[in-house]
Coordinates of C-alpha atoms and ligand atoms in Angstrom, one line a residue:
M966 CA 64.0 -80.7 51.1
K967 CA 66.1 -78.4 50.4
T968 CA 66.1 -74.8 51.7
T969 CA 67.7 -72.0 49.6
A970 CA 70.3 -71.3 52.2
E971 CA 71.0 -75.0 51.4
I972 CA 71.1 -74.8 47.8
R973 CA 73.2 -71.9 48.0
K974 CA 75.7 -73.7 49.7
S975 CA 75.4 -77.0 47.5
F976 CA 76.0 -74.9 44.5
L977 CA 79.2 -73.3 45.6
D978 CA 80.6 -77.2 47.1
F979 CA 79.6 -78.3 43.8
F980 CA 82.0 -75.9 41.5
H981 CA 84.7 -75.8 44.5
S982 CA 85.0 -79.5 44.0
K983 CA 85.7 -78.8 40.2
G984 CA 88.4 -76.5 41.0
H985 CA 86.9 -72.9 41.3
Q986 CA 87.1 -70.8 43.9
I987 CA 84.6 -69.2 45.8
V988 CA 84.5 -65.7 45.3
E989 CA 82.5 -63.4 47.5
S990 CA 79.5 -61.9 46.0
S991 CA 80.6 -57.6 45.3
S992 CA 78.7 -55.4 45.6
L993 CA 75.4 -53.7 44.2
V994 CA 77.1 -50.7 43.4
P995 CA 79.1 -51.3 40.7
H996 CA 82.7 -49.5 41.5
N997 CA 84.6 -48.4 38.6
D998 CA 82.0 -49.0 36.1
P999 CA 80.1 -46.0 34.8
T1000 CA 77.8 -47.9 32.2
L1001 CA 76.5 -49.9 34.7
L1002 CA 73.4 -48.6 37.4
F1003 CA 73.5 -51.7 39.7
T1004 CA 75.1 -54.9 39.6
N1005 CA 73.0 -57.0 37.1
A1006 CA 75.1 -60.2 37.1
G1007 CA 77.2 -62.5 38.4
M1008 CA 80.2 -61.8 35.4
N1009 CA 80.5 -57.6 36.5
Q1010 CA 82.8 -58.1 39.1
F1011 CA 85.1 -60.4 36.7
K1012 CA 84.4 -58.1 33.8
D1013 CA 87.7 -56.7 33.3
V1014 CA 88.9 -60.3 33.8
F1015 CA 87.2 -61.4 30.5
L1016 CA 88.5 -58.5 28.7
G1017 CA 91.8 -59.2 29.8
M1018 CA 92.8 -56.3 31.7
D1019 CA 92.6 -57.4 35.1
K1020 CA 94.3 -60.9 36.2
R1021 CA 93.3 -63.2 39.0
P1022 CA 95.6 -65.9 40.7
Y1023 CA 92.6 -68.3 39.4
S1024 CA 90.9 -69.2 36.5
R1025 CA 87.7 -70.8 37.7
A1026 CA 85.7 -68.8 40.2
T1027 CA 81.9 -69.5 41.8
T1028 CA 79.7 -66.8 43.1
A1029 CA 76.5 -66.6 44.6
Q1030 CA 76.0 -62.8 43.6
R1031 CA 73.6 -60.3 44.9
C1032 CA 71.6 -58.5 41.8
V1033 CA 69.3 -55.7 41.2
R1034 CA 67.6 -55.0 38.1
A1035 CA 65.5 -52.2 38.7
G1036 CA 66.3 -49.5 36.1
G1037 CA 69.3 -49.6 33.6
K1038 CA 69.4 -52.2 30.6
H1039 CA 68.2 -55.3 32.2
N1040 CA 64.9 -53.9 34.3
D1041 CA 62.2 -56.1 35.8
L1042 CA 60.8 -53.7 38.2
E1043 CA 57.5 -53.9 36.0
N1044 CA 57.6 -57.3 36.3
V1045 CA 57.3 -58.1 39.8
G1046 CA 53.9 -59.1 41.0
Y1047 CA 52.9 -59.9 37.9
T1048 CA 55.3 -62.9 36.6
A1049 CA 56.0 -65.8 38.8
R1050 CA 59.9 -65.6 38.2
H1051 CA 60.7 -62.2 38.2
H1052 CA 62.4 -60.1 41.6
T1053 CA 63.9 -56.7 41.9
F1054 CA 66.4 -58.1 44.1
F1055 CA 67.6 -61.4 43.6
E1056 CA 70.9 -63.9 44.0
M1057 CA 72.5 -65.3 40.8
L1058 CA 74.7 -68.7 41.4
G1059 CA 77.3 -68.4 38.8
N1060 CA 80.3 -70.4 37.6
F1061 CA 82.9 -68.5 35.5
S1062 CA 86.2 -69.6 33.3
F1063 CA 88.7 -67.1 32.3
G1064 CA 90.0 -68.7 29.3
D1065 CA 90.0 -72.0 31.0
Y1066 CA 87.2 -74.5 29.8
F1067 CA 84.7 -73.7 27.3
K1068 CA 81.4 -74.8 25.8
Q1069 CA 81.7 -78.6 26.3
D1070 CA 82.7 -78.6 30.3
A1071 CA 80.0 -75.7 31.0
I1072 CA 77.5 -77.4 29.6
K1073 CA 78.7 -80.8 31.3
F1074 CA 79.0 -79.1 34.8
G1075 CA 75.7 -77.7 34.3
W1076 CA 73.7 -80.9 33.8
E1077 CA 75.7 -83.2 36.2
F1078 CA 75.1 -80.3 38.7
L1079 CA 71.4 -80.6 38.3
T1080 CA 70.5 -84.2 37.1
S1081 CA 73.1 -86.3 39.3
P1082 CA 71.3 -87.7 42.1
Q1083 CA 74.3 -86.5 44.4
W1084 CA 73.5 -82.9 43.9
L1085 CA 70.2 -81.8 43.1
G1086 CA 69.0 -84.7 41.1
L1087 CA 66.0 -83.5 38.8
P1088 CA 64.1 -85.5 36.3
K1089 CA 65.8 -85.1 33.3
E1090 CA 62.8 -85.3 30.9
K1091 CA 61.4 -81.6 32.4
L1092 CA 64.5 -80.0 31.2
W1093 CA 64.5 -77.9 28.0
V1094 CA 67.5 -76.4 26.5
T1095 CA 68.0 -73.4 24.0
V1096 CA 71.1 -72.8 21.6
Y1097 CA 71.7 -69.7 19.7
Q1098 CA 70.6 -70.3 16.5
S1099 CA 74.0 -71.2 14.7
D1100 CA 75.6 -72.8 17.4
D1101 CA 75.9 -76.2 15.9
E1102 CA 78.6 -77.0 18.6
A1103 CA 76.5 -76.4 21.8
Y1104 CA 73.7 -78.6 19.9
D1105 CA 76.0 -81.0 19.4
I1106 CA 77.1 -81.3 23.0
W1107 CA 73.7 -81.3 24.3
H1108 CA 72.4 -84.1 22.0
K1109 CA 75.2 -86.5 21.3
E1110 CA 77.1 -85.9 24.4
V1111 CA 74.6 -85.3 27.0
G1112 CA 72.0 -87.0 25.1
I1113 CA 68.9 -84.6 25.5
P1114 CA 66.3 -85.5 22.6
A1115 CA 65.9 -83.0 19.3
E1116 CA 62.2 -82.0 20.6
R1117 CA 63.8 -80.5 23.9
I1118 CA 66.8 -78.4 22.1
I1119 CA 65.5 -75.1 20.7
R1120 CA 67.5 -73.3 18.2
I1121 CA 67.2 -69.1 19.0
G1122 CA 68.5 -66.2 17.7
D1123 CA 69.2 -62.6 17.8
N1124 CA 66.4 -61.4 15.8
K1125 CA 63.1 -61.7 17.9
G1126 CA 62.7 -58.1 18.3
A1127 CA 63.8 -58.1 22.3
A1128 CA 66.9 -56.1 22.6
Y1129 CA 68.6 -58.1 25.3
A1130 CA 68.6 -61.7 26.7
S1131 CA 65.0 -62.7 25.7
D1132 CA 67.4 -63.7 22.6
N1133 CA 70.0 -66.2 23.1
F1134 CA 73.3 -63.6 22.8
W1135 CA 73.7 -62.4 26.2
Q1136 CA 75.1 -58.9 27.0
M1137 CA 75.9 -56.7 30.3
G1138 CA 74.4 -53.8 28.6
D1139 CA 75.3 -51.6 25.4
T1140 CA 78.9 -52.3 25.5
G1141 CA 81.2 -55.1 27.0
P1142 CA 82.0 -58.6 26.9
C1143 CA 78.9 -60.9 25.4
G1144 CA 78.4 -64.1 23.6
P1145 CA 76.3 -66.4 22.2
C1146 CA 74.3 -68.3 24.8
T1147 CA 72.5 -71.6 25.9
E1148 CA 69.7 -71.5 28.3
I1149 CA 68.4 -74.4 30.3
F1150 CA 64.2 -74.3 31.1
Y1151 CA 62.3 -76.3 33.8
D1152 CA 58.8 -77.3 32.7
H1153 CA 56.7 -76.7 35.7
G1154 CA 53.9 -78.9 34.4
D1155 CA 50.8 -78.9 32.3
H1156 CA 48.7 -77.9 34.6
I1157 CA 50.5 -74.0 34.3
W1158 CA 49.8 -72.7 31.3
G1159 CA 52.9 -71.5 29.1
G1160 CA 54.6 -73.1 26.2
P1161 CA 58.4 -73.9 25.3
P1162 CA 60.8 -71.1 24.6
G1163 CA 60.4 -69.7 21.4
S1164 CA 56.5 -70.8 20.9
P1165 CA 53.9 -68.1 21.0
E1166 CA 52.7 -69.3 24.8
E1167 CA 56.5 -69.1 26.2
D1168 CA 55.5 -65.9 28.6
G1169 CA 53.5 -68.1 30.6
D1170 CA 54.5 -69.7 34.0
R1171 CA 55.3 -73.2 32.6
Y1172 CA 58.7 -73.6 31.5
I1173 CA 60.8 -71.3 33.3
E1174 CA 63.8 -70.0 32.6
I1175 CA 66.8 -71.5 35.4
W1176 CA 70.5 -71.4 34.0
N1177 CA 72.0 -69.2 31.7
I1178 CA 75.3 -70.2 29.9
V1179 CA 77.4 -67.5 28.4
F1180 CA 80.1 -68.2 25.9
M1181 CA 81.7 -65.2 26.3
Q1182 CA 83.7 -64.4 22.9
F1183 CA 83.6 -60.7 22.4
N1184 CA 83.6 -57.2 23.9
R1185 CA 81.0 -54.9 22.2
Q1186 CA 82.4 -51.6 21.2
A1187 CA 80.5 -48.2 21.7
D1188 CA 79.8 -48.1 17.9
G1189 CA 78.2 -51.4 18.0
S1190 CA 81.3 -53.5 16.4
M1191 CA 82.3 -56.6 18.3
E1192 CA 85.9 -57.3 19.2
K1193 CA 87.3 -60.9 20.1
L1194 CA 88.0 -61.4 23.5
P1195 CA 91.9 -62.4 24.2
K1196 CA 90.5 -65.8 25.4
P1197 CA 87.0 -67.5 24.8
S1198 CA 85.8 -67.6 28.7
V1199 CA 82.3 -68.9 30.1
D1200 CA 79.9 -67.0 32.3
T1201 CA 76.8 -68.6 33.6
G1202 CA 73.6 -67.4 36.2
M1203 CA 71.2 -69.2 38.0
G1204 CA 68.9 -67.7 39.7
L1205 CA 68.5 -68.9 43.3
E1206 CA 65.0 -68.5 43.9
R1207 CA 64.3 -69.9 40.5
I1208 CA 65.8 -72.9 41.4
S1209 CA 64.9 -73.4 44.8
A1210 CA 61.3 -73.0 43.6
V1211 CA 62.0 -76.0 41.5
L1212 CA 63.4 -78.1 44.2
Q1213 CA 60.5 -76.6 46.9
H1214 CA 57.9 -78.0 44.1
V1215 CA 56.2 -74.8 43.9
N1216 CA 56.0 -72.7 40.5
S1217 CA 56.4 -69.3 42.0
N1218 CA 59.6 -67.9 43.1
Y1219 CA 57.2 -66.3 45.6
D1220 CA 55.9 -69.5 47.5
I1221 CA 59.7 -70.4 48.2
D1222 CA 60.6 -70.5 51.6
I1223 CA 62.3 -67.1 51.8
F1224 CA 59.3 -65.0 50.6
Q1225 CA 56.7 -67.5 52.3
T1226 CA 58.1 -66.1 55.4
L1227 CA 58.5 -62.6 54.6
I1228 CA 54.9 -62.7 53.1
A1229 CA 53.7 -63.7 56.2
K1230 CA 55.5 -60.8 58.2
V1231 CA 54.3 -58.3 55.6
A1232 CA 50.7 -60.1 56.3
A1233 CA 51.1 -60.0 60.0
L1234 CA 52.3 -56.0 60.1
T1235 CA 49.2 -55.0 57.6
G1236 CA 46.8 -57.2 58.7
E1237 CA 46.1 -58.7 55.3
K1238 CA 44.5 -62.3 55.7
D1239 CA 44.5 -62.9 51.7
L1240 CA 48.1 -64.6 51.3
T1241 CA 47.6 -64.9 47.6
N1242 CA 47.2 -60.9 47.5
K1243 CA 49.5 -59.4 44.9
S1244 CA 50.7 -56.3 47.4
L1245 CA 52.4 -58.9 49.6
R1246 CA 54.5 -59.8 46.7
V1247 CA 55.6 -56.6 45.9
I1248 CA 56.3 -55.5 49.4
A1249 CA 58.3 -58.6 50.1
D1250 CA 60.0 -58.5 46.9
H1251 CA 60.7 -54.7 47.5
I1252 CA 62.4 -55.0 51.1
R1253 CA 65.0 -57.2 49.4
S1254 CA 66.6 -54.4 47.0
C1255 CA 65.9 -51.4 49.4
A1256 CA 67.2 -53.3 51.9
Y1257 CA 70.3 -54.5 50.4
L1258 CA 70.8 -51.2 48.2
I1259 CA 71.4 -49.0 51.5
A1260 CA 73.6 -51.9 53.0
D1261 CA 75.4 -51.4 50.3
G1262 CA 76.0 -47.6 50.4
V1263 CA 72.9 -46.1 48.2
I1264 CA 71.1 -43.5 50.2
P1265 CA 67.6 -42.1 48.8
S1266 CA 67.7 -39.2 47.3
N1267 CA 66.1 -37.1 43.8
E1268 CA 68.4 -38.7 41.6
G1269 CA 70.8 -41.2 40.5
R1270 CA 70.8 -44.5 42.0
G1271 CA 69.3 -43.1 45.0
Y1272 CA 66.5 -41.8 43.2
V1273 CA 65.6 -45.8 41.7
L1274 CA 65.8 -46.3 45.5
R1275 CA 63.7 -44.0 46.8
R1276 CA 61.2 -45.1 43.7
I1277 CA 61.1 -48.4 45.0
I1278 CA 60.3 -47.7 48.8
R1279 CA 57.6 -45.5 47.4
R1280 CA 56.3 -48.7 45.4
A1281 CA 56.5 -50.6 48.5
V1282 CA 55.2 -47.7 51.3
R1283 CA 52.0 -47.5 48.8
H1284 CA 51.1 -51.2 48.3
G1285 CA 51.5 -51.2 52.3
H1286 CA 48.7 -48.3 52.3
L1287 CA 46.7 -50.5 49.6
L1288 CA 46.6 -53.4 52.3
G1289 CA 45.6 -50.6 55.2
A1290 CA 49.0 -50.5 56.8
K1291 CA 48.8 -48.3 59.9
G1292 CA 52.2 -46.3 60.4
S1293 CA 55.0 -47.4 59.3
F1294 CA 55.7 -51.4 58.2
F1295 CA 58.1 -51.3 55.8
Y1296 CA 61.2 -51.4 58.1
K1297 CA 60.0 -53.8 60.4
L1298 CA 61.0 -56.6 58.0
V1299 CA 64.4 -56.3 58.0
P1300 CA 65.1 -58.5 61.1
T1301 CA 62.7 -61.2 59.5
L1302 CA 65.1 -60.6 56.0
I1303 CA 68.0 -60.8 57.7
D1304 CA 67.1 -64.6 58.9
V1305 CA 65.7 -65.5 56.1
M1306 CA 68.8 -64.3 54.0
A1307 CA 71.0 -67.0 56.1
E1308 CA 74.8 -65.9 55.3
A1309 CA 73.4 -63.9 52.3
G1310 CA 72.0 -61.5 55.2
K1311 CA 75.3 -60.5 56.3
Q1312 CA 75.9 -57.8 54.8
V1313 CA 72.3 -55.9 55.9
K1314 CA 73.2 -57.2 59.3
E1315 CA 76.3 -55.7 59.6
N1316 CA 74.3 -52.3 58.4
Q1317 CA 70.7 -53.0 60.0
V1318 CA 70.2 -49.9 62.4
T1319 CA 71.0 -47.6 59.4
V1320 CA 69.2 -49.8 56.9
E1321 CA 66.2 -49.6 59.1
R1322 CA 66.4 -45.8 59.9
L1323 CA 66.5 -44.6 56.4
L1324 CA 63.8 -46.6 55.3
K1325 CA 61.8 -45.3 58.2
L1326 CA 62.5 -41.8 57.5
E1327 CA 61.6 -42.4 54.0
E1328 CA 58.5 -44.1 54.8
E1329 CA 57.1 -41.0 57.6
Q1330 CA 58.1 -38.5 54.7
F1331 CA 56.5 -40.4 52.0
A1332 CA 53.1 -41.4 54.3
R1333 CA 52.5 -37.0 55.0
T1334 CA 51.5 -36.9 50.9
L1335 CA 50.6 -40.3 49.8
E1336 CA 47.1 -40.3 51.2
R1337 CA 46.2 -36.7 49.6
G1338 CA 48.2 -37.7 46.3
L1339 CA 46.1 -40.8 46.2
T1340 CA 42.9 -38.8 46.4
L1341 CA 43.7 -36.5 43.7
L1342 CA 44.6 -39.6 41.6
D1343 CA 41.6 -41.4 42.3
E1344 CA 39.5 -38.3 41.4
A1345 CA 41.3 -38.2 38.3
L1346 CA 41.2 -41.5 37.4
M1347 CA 37.2 -41.3 37.5
Q1348 CA 37.3 -38.4 34.7
V1349 CA 39.8 -40.3 32.7
K1350 CA 38.9 -40.6 28.7
G1351 CA 40.6 -42.5 26.5
N1352 CA 42.0 -45.0 29.1
V1353 CA 45.2 -42.4 29.3
L1354 CA 46.0 -40.5 32.4
S1355 CA 46.9 -37.0 31.2
G1356 CA 50.7 -36.1 32.2
E1357 CA 49.5 -32.6 34.0
V1358 CA 48.1 -34.7 36.6
A1359 CA 51.3 -37.1 36.5
F1360 CA 53.5 -34.4 36.8
K1361 CA 51.5 -32.7 39.8
L1362 CA 51.6 -35.9 41.4
Y1363 CA 55.2 -35.7 41.1
D1364 CA 56.1 -32.6 41.8
T1365 CA 53.2 -31.9 44.6
Y1366 CA 53.0 -35.3 46.3
G1367 CA 56.4 -36.9 45.5
F1368 CA 54.8 -39.9 43.5
P1369 CA 57.5 -40.9 41.3
L1370 CA 56.2 -41.3 37.4
D1371 CA 56.3 -45.3 38.0
L1372 CA 54.4 -45.5 41.0
T1373 CA 51.3 -43.5 39.5
A1374 CA 51.8 -46.1 36.4
D1375 CA 51.9 -49.0 38.8
V1376 CA 48.5 -47.3 40.3
C1377 CA 47.0 -47.0 37.0
R1378 CA 48.1 -50.3 35.5
E1379 CA 45.9 -52.0 38.0
R1380 CA 43.1 -50.5 36.2
N1381 CA 44.3 -51.0 33.0
I1382 CA 45.1 -47.3 32.5
G1383 CA 48.1 -45.8 31.0
V1384 CA 50.1 -42.5 31.6
D1385 CA 50.8 -39.9 29.4
E1386 CA 54.9 -39.9 29.6
T1387 CA 55.6 -37.6 26.7
G1388 CA 52.8 -35.0 28.4
F1389 CA 54.7 -35.5 31.7
E1390 CA 58.2 -34.8 30.1
R1391 CA 56.8 -31.8 28.5
E1392 CA 55.5 -30.3 32.1
M1393 CA 58.8 -31.5 33.4
E1394 CA 60.6 -29.9 30.8
A1395 CA 58.7 -26.5 31.1
Q1396 CA 59.4 -26.7 34.7
R1397 CA 63.3 -27.1 33.8
Q1398 CA 63.0 -24.1 32.0
R1399 CA 61.4 -21.8 34.5
A1400 CA 64.6 -22.7 35.9
Q1401 CA 63.3 -24.3 39.2
S1402 CA 65.3 -27.2 40.4
A1403 CA 63.4 -30.5 39.5
S1404 CA 61.5 -31.4 42.5
Q1405 CA 62.1 -30.0 46.0
F1406 CA 59.9 -32.9 47.5
G1407 CA 61.6 -35.0 49.9
A1408 CA 64.0 -35.3 52.2
D1409 CA 67.7 -34.8 50.5
Y1410 CA 70.5 -35.8 52.0
S1411 CA 72.9 -33.9 50.1
N1412 CA 74.0 -31.7 52.3
V1413 CA 75.4 -34.1 54.0
I1414 CA 76.5 -36.6 51.7
R1415 CA 75.9 -36.8 47.7
V1416 CA 75.7 -39.9 45.8
D1417 CA 74.4 -40.6 42.5
G1418 CA 75.1 -42.5 39.4
S1419 CA 74.7 -39.8 37.3
T1420 CA 76.4 -36.6 37.9
E1421 CA 80.2 -36.1 37.7
F1422 CA 81.0 -35.3 41.1
E1423 CA 84.1 -37.2 42.6
G1424 CA 83.1 -37.2 46.2
Y1425 CA 82.8 -39.7 49.1
T1426 CA 82.2 -43.4 47.9
E1427 CA 79.1 -45.4 48.5
S1428 CA 80.4 -46.5 51.9
E1429 CA 82.3 -43.8 53.0
S1430 CA 78.5 -41.8 52.6
L1431 CA 76.9 -44.9 54.3
A1432 CA 79.5 -44.3 57.2
K1433 CA 78.3 -40.8 57.9
V1434 CA 74.8 -41.5 57.6
T1435 CA 75.2 -43.9 60.0
A1436 CA 77.4 -41.5 62.1
L1437 CA 74.4 -39.4 62.2
F1438 CA 72.4 -42.2 63.5
H1439 CA 74.2 -43.1 66.2
D1440 CA 75.1 -39.4 67.3
Ligands
ATP284 P1 63.8 -64.0 31.9 O1 64.3 -64.1 30.4 O2 63.2 -65.0 32.8 O3 63.7 -62.9 31.9 P2 66.8 -63.6 31.6 O4 66.9 -64.3 30.4 O5 66.5 -61.9 32.0 O6 65.6 -64.4 32.1 P3 69.8 -63.8 32.3 O7 70.1 -62.2 32.1 O8 69.8 -64.6 31.5 O9 68.1 -63.9 32.8 O10 69.9 -64.4 33.9 C1 70.4 -65.5 34.1 C2 69.5 -66.1 35.7 O11 69.0 -65.0 36.3 C3 68.1 -66.3 34.9 O12 68.0 -67.6 33.7 C4 67.1 -66.2 35.5 O13 67.5 -67.9 36.5 C5 68.1 -65.6 36.9 N1 66.7 -64.5 36.8 C6 67.2 -63.3 35.9 N2 66.5 -62.0 36.2 C7 65.7 -62.4 37.1 C8 65.0 -61.6 37.8 N3 64.5 -60.9 37.6 N4 64.5 -62.2 39.1 C9 64.9 -63.6 39.2 N5 65.6 -64.0 39.2 C10 66.2 -63.9 37.5
MG285 MG1 65.0 -60.7 32.0
MG286 MG1 65.6 -65.2 29.0
MG287 MG1 68.9 -65.4 30.1

């Protein structure tokens, strides 16, 4: 059985053998792209190449790109713990053609890698594909050249209501390169609930999307119109953890080698005996995004990227509390994380001291108010009317106890209760009107450094900031 590290390597080797340059993963902090919160796909670092504004010495590339989808256009934070296939942090395996090959080779390379006995050797009959509604060319390649029977090729349009990516027109965000796509799904078997893509049961865990191949043809403008790209190109993305689940014969990403090791460590640290406890999965997921975000220079703060990071850390700490963790535990996962990530753990390993210390500081700080906040929330939940927690309570938790709104919502959701977000915003606005600062809660490292994604501050870059924080710890 292949380990996740071996699958990562196989992918890069395969595309290297097809003339692709192996390119390093870029940072999770997309430099020079104000439209993007975090790197959310392998194509991000090549955006300008697709647009014809940047040139590379190669026209084919392959990467294993670290991605975070928590906030921004592709946000999977709320899926973690609820689906078998979503993480906040994951690695996207990709192959790219910059005006070189197009639909035919893109499809054939993908198929060869997945099904050839020399490579992954997956059973062909378990693979399903979708194509963009009107894309007869892609349909014919799958049907006539690859030989997939019509029953397993599904046409999907962009009119399903969901704004992004659950249709067959991929886009990075509101603007930027985009185009029709074809997606490859794996059928995990009829013992699992779910239906093929496009069916009413598609949200089940039986048919899981493993690979998305995008035919990059347009550049979406701010007014929504689409301009043709200089050269038709290809961008693909396959979730490493999802293909690993397939090859390791498990249905859930959380049952692959990387996650099993992390989950066992969380269980050992918290004393949890039931290894299927959802909180274990959430924490194992969150340590990856938090450690990598810090390693890539994001510092917990009260705004922008730093606040997204702080929110994820606090969610993890709350789940640790739920498991009965005594004292700080979250940062203790870092060495295990570095181990399981193999080659891809380099970034965290190089910044291990800073990552661990920042996580520990954040955890200690939140621990001071977590318990009291949870008591208040518990009491409020017992008196809730109509299954919605009031905006006033959510705001008090935010303002006095440092509970980000999504953390409160996460607790409420476990009891099928919603949060009055409009009411929360109203309280927030009222406080702004009173001309007080947003929230004084939490260490703000901003007197030392400033990093965030939302202000005009033109100060230190993330790596300069990281260097400064690291220097503080070493003094
Ligand atoms: P889904 O429909 O399952 O949410 P997607 O269509 O949003 O996936 P893409 O934007 O097409 O995903 O990304 C390319 C590939 O990256 C997907 O086919 C999948 O294998 C993987 N992937 C996407 N989101 C995640 C995630 N949150 N966690 C793990 N892997 C992911
Ligand atoms: Mg998605
Ligand atoms: Mg999808
Ligand atoms: Mg997709």
